[in-house]
Coordinates of C-alpha atoms in Angstrom, one line a residue:
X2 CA 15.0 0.9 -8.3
X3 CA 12.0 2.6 -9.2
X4 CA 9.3 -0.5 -10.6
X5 CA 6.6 2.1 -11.8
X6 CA 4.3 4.2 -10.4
X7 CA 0.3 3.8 -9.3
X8 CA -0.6 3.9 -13.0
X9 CA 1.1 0.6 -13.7
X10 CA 0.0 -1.3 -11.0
X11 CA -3.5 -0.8 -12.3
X12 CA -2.7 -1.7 -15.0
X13 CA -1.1 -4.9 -14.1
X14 CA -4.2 -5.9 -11.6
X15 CA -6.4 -5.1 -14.2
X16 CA -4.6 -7.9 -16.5
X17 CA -4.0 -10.5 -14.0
X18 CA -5.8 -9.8 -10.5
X19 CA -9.1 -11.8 -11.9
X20 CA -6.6 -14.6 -12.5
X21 CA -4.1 -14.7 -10.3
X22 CA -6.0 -13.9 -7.0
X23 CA -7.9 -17.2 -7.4
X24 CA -4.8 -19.2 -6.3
X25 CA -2.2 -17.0 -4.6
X26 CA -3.0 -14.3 -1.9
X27 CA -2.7 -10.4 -3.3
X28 CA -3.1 -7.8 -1.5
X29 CA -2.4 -4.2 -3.1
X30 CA -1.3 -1.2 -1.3
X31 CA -1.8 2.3 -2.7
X32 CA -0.7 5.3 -1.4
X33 CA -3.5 7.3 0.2
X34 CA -2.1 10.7 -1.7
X35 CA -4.3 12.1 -5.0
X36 CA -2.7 9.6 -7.6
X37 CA -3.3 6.2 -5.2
X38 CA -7.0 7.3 -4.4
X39 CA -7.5 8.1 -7.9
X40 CA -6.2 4.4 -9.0
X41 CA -8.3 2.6 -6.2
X42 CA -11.5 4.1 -7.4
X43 CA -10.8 3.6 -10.7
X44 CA -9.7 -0.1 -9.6
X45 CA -12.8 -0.9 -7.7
X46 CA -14.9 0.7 -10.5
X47 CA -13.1 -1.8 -12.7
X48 CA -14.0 -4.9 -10.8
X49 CA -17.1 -3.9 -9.5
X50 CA -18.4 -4.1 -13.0
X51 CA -16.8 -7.3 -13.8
X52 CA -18.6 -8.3 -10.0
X53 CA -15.5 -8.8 -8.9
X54 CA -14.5 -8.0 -5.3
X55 CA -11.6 -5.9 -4.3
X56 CA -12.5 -4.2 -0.5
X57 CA -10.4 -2.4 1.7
X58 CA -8.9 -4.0 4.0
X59 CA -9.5 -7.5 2.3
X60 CA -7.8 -7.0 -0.8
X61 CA -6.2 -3.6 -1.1
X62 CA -4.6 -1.8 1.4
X63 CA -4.4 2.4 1.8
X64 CA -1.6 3.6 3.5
X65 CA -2.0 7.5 5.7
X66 CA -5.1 9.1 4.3
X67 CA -3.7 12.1 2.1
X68 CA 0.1 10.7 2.1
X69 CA 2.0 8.7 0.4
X70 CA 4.0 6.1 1.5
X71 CA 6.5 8.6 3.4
X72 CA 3.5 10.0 5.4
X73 CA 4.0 6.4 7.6
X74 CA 7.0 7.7 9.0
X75 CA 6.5 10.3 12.1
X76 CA 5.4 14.1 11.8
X77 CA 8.7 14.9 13.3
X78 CA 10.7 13.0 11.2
X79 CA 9.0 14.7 8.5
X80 CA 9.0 17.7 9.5
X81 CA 12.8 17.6 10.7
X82 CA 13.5 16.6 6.8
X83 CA 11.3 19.5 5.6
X84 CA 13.2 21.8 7.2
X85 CA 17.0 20.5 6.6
X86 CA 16.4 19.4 3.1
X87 CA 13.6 22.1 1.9
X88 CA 14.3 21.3 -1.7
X89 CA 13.7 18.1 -1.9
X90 CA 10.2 18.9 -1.2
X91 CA 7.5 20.6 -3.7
X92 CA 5.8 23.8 -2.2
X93 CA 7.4 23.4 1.2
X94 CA 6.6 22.7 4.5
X95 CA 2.9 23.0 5.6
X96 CA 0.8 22.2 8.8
X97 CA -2.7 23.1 9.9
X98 CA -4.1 24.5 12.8
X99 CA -3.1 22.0 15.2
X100 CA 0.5 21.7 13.8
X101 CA 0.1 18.8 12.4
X102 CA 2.0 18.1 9.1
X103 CA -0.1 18.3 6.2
X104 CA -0.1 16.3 2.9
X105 CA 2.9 16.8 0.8
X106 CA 4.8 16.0 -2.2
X107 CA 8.6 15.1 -2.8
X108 CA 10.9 15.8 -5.7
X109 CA 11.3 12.3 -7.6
X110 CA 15.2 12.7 -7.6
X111 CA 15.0 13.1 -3.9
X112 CA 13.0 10.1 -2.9
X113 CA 15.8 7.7 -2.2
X114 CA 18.1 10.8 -0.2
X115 CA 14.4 11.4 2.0
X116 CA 14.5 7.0 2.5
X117 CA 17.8 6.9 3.4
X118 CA 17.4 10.4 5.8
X119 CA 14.1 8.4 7.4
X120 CA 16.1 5.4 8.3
X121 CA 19.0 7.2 9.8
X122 CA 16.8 8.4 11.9
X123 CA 14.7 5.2 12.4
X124 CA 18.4 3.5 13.2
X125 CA 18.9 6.1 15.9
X126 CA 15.4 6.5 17.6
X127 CA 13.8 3.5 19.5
X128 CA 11.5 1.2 17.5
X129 CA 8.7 2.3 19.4
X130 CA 9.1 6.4 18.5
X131 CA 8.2 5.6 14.9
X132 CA 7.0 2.1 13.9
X133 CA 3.2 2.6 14.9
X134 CA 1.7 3.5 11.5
X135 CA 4.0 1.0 9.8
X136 CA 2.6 -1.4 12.5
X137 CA -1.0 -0.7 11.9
X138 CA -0.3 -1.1 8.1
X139 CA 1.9 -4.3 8.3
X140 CA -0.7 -6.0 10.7
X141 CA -3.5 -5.5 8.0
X142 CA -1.7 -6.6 5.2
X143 CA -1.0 -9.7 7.7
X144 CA -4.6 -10.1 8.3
X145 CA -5.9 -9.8 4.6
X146 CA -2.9 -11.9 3.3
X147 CA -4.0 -14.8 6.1
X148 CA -7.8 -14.2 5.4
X149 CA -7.4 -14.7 1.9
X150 CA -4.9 -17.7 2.5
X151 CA -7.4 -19.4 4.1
X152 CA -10.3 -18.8 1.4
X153 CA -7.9 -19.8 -1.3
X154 CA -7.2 -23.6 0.7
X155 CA -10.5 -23.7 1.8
X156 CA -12.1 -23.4 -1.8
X157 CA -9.6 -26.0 -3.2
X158 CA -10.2 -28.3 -0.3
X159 CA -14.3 -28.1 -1.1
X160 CA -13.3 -28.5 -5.1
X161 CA -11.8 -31.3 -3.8
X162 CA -13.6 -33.2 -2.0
X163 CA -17.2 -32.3 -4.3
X164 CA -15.2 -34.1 -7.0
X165 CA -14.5 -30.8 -9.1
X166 CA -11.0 -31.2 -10.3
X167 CA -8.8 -27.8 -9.7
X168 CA -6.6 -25.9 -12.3
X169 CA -3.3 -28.3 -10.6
X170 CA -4.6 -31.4 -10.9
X171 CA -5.8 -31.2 -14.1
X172 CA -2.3 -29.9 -15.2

């Protein structure tokens, strides 16, 4: 099921981020097509005003520059759907000079038929022809979710011991 688009993540990190990343580790990830850059931005506008950080890499992640989330999957894989399934795709297929897939867009009816035609093939194809962007993302997220882990305990074991009393114990 669908939970919402880029819009409504904001939205929900703008209401609770400030709060909730104080004691449990978030890390965001946002598509790196039009509507996920144009969230970030707005994002870390947002909370750079209210001097509160949200970095790449630390507390967001951005999947394939240009893609969305599909865009982690291989160029032939992509490419192999673009051309068997051309209409669940808006504006078609399209590389650039070095044949390399370029950004595009899929129907929103045809999301879950592209997912499922992505993990036939991922069922099919050794792990290692098509889990290296995945890897690359899944390893950050790893990193930034540990990092932040670590802050988090750390802070509440300096609270601690400096005789400050945290939002648990005082509960």
């Amino acid at each position: 099921d669908e939970f919402g688009g880029v819009s409504q993540l904001g939205g929900f990190l703008k209401g609770c981020y400030e709060f909730i990343s104080k004691d449990v580790p978030v890390i965001s990830v946002f598509d790196g097509d039009e509507a996920g850059v144009k969230e970030r931005t707005r994002l870390q506008s947002y909370f750079g005003k209210k001097q509160i950080r949200f970095e790449s890499n630390k507390d967001y992640i951005s999947v394939r520059s240009g893609f969305a989330i599909e865009g982690l999957f291989p160029d032939d894989f992509i490419s192999d759907a673009m051309e068997t399934h051309p209409s669940w795709f808006i504006g078609g297929k399209s590389v650039d000079a070095d044949d390399v897939i370029e950004p595009f867009k899929v129907q929103d009816n045809k999301k879950t038929n592209l997912l499922n035609f992505f993990l036939e093939k991922c069922r099919v194809q050794p792990i290692c022809g098509w889990i290296s962007r995945w890897e690359k993302v899944f390893n950050v997220i790893d990193s930034a979710l540990r990092d932040k882990s670590e802050s988090i305990t750390n802070k509440k074991r300096t609270e601690d011991t400096s005789g400050n009393t945290s939002a648990h114990q005082a509960a």
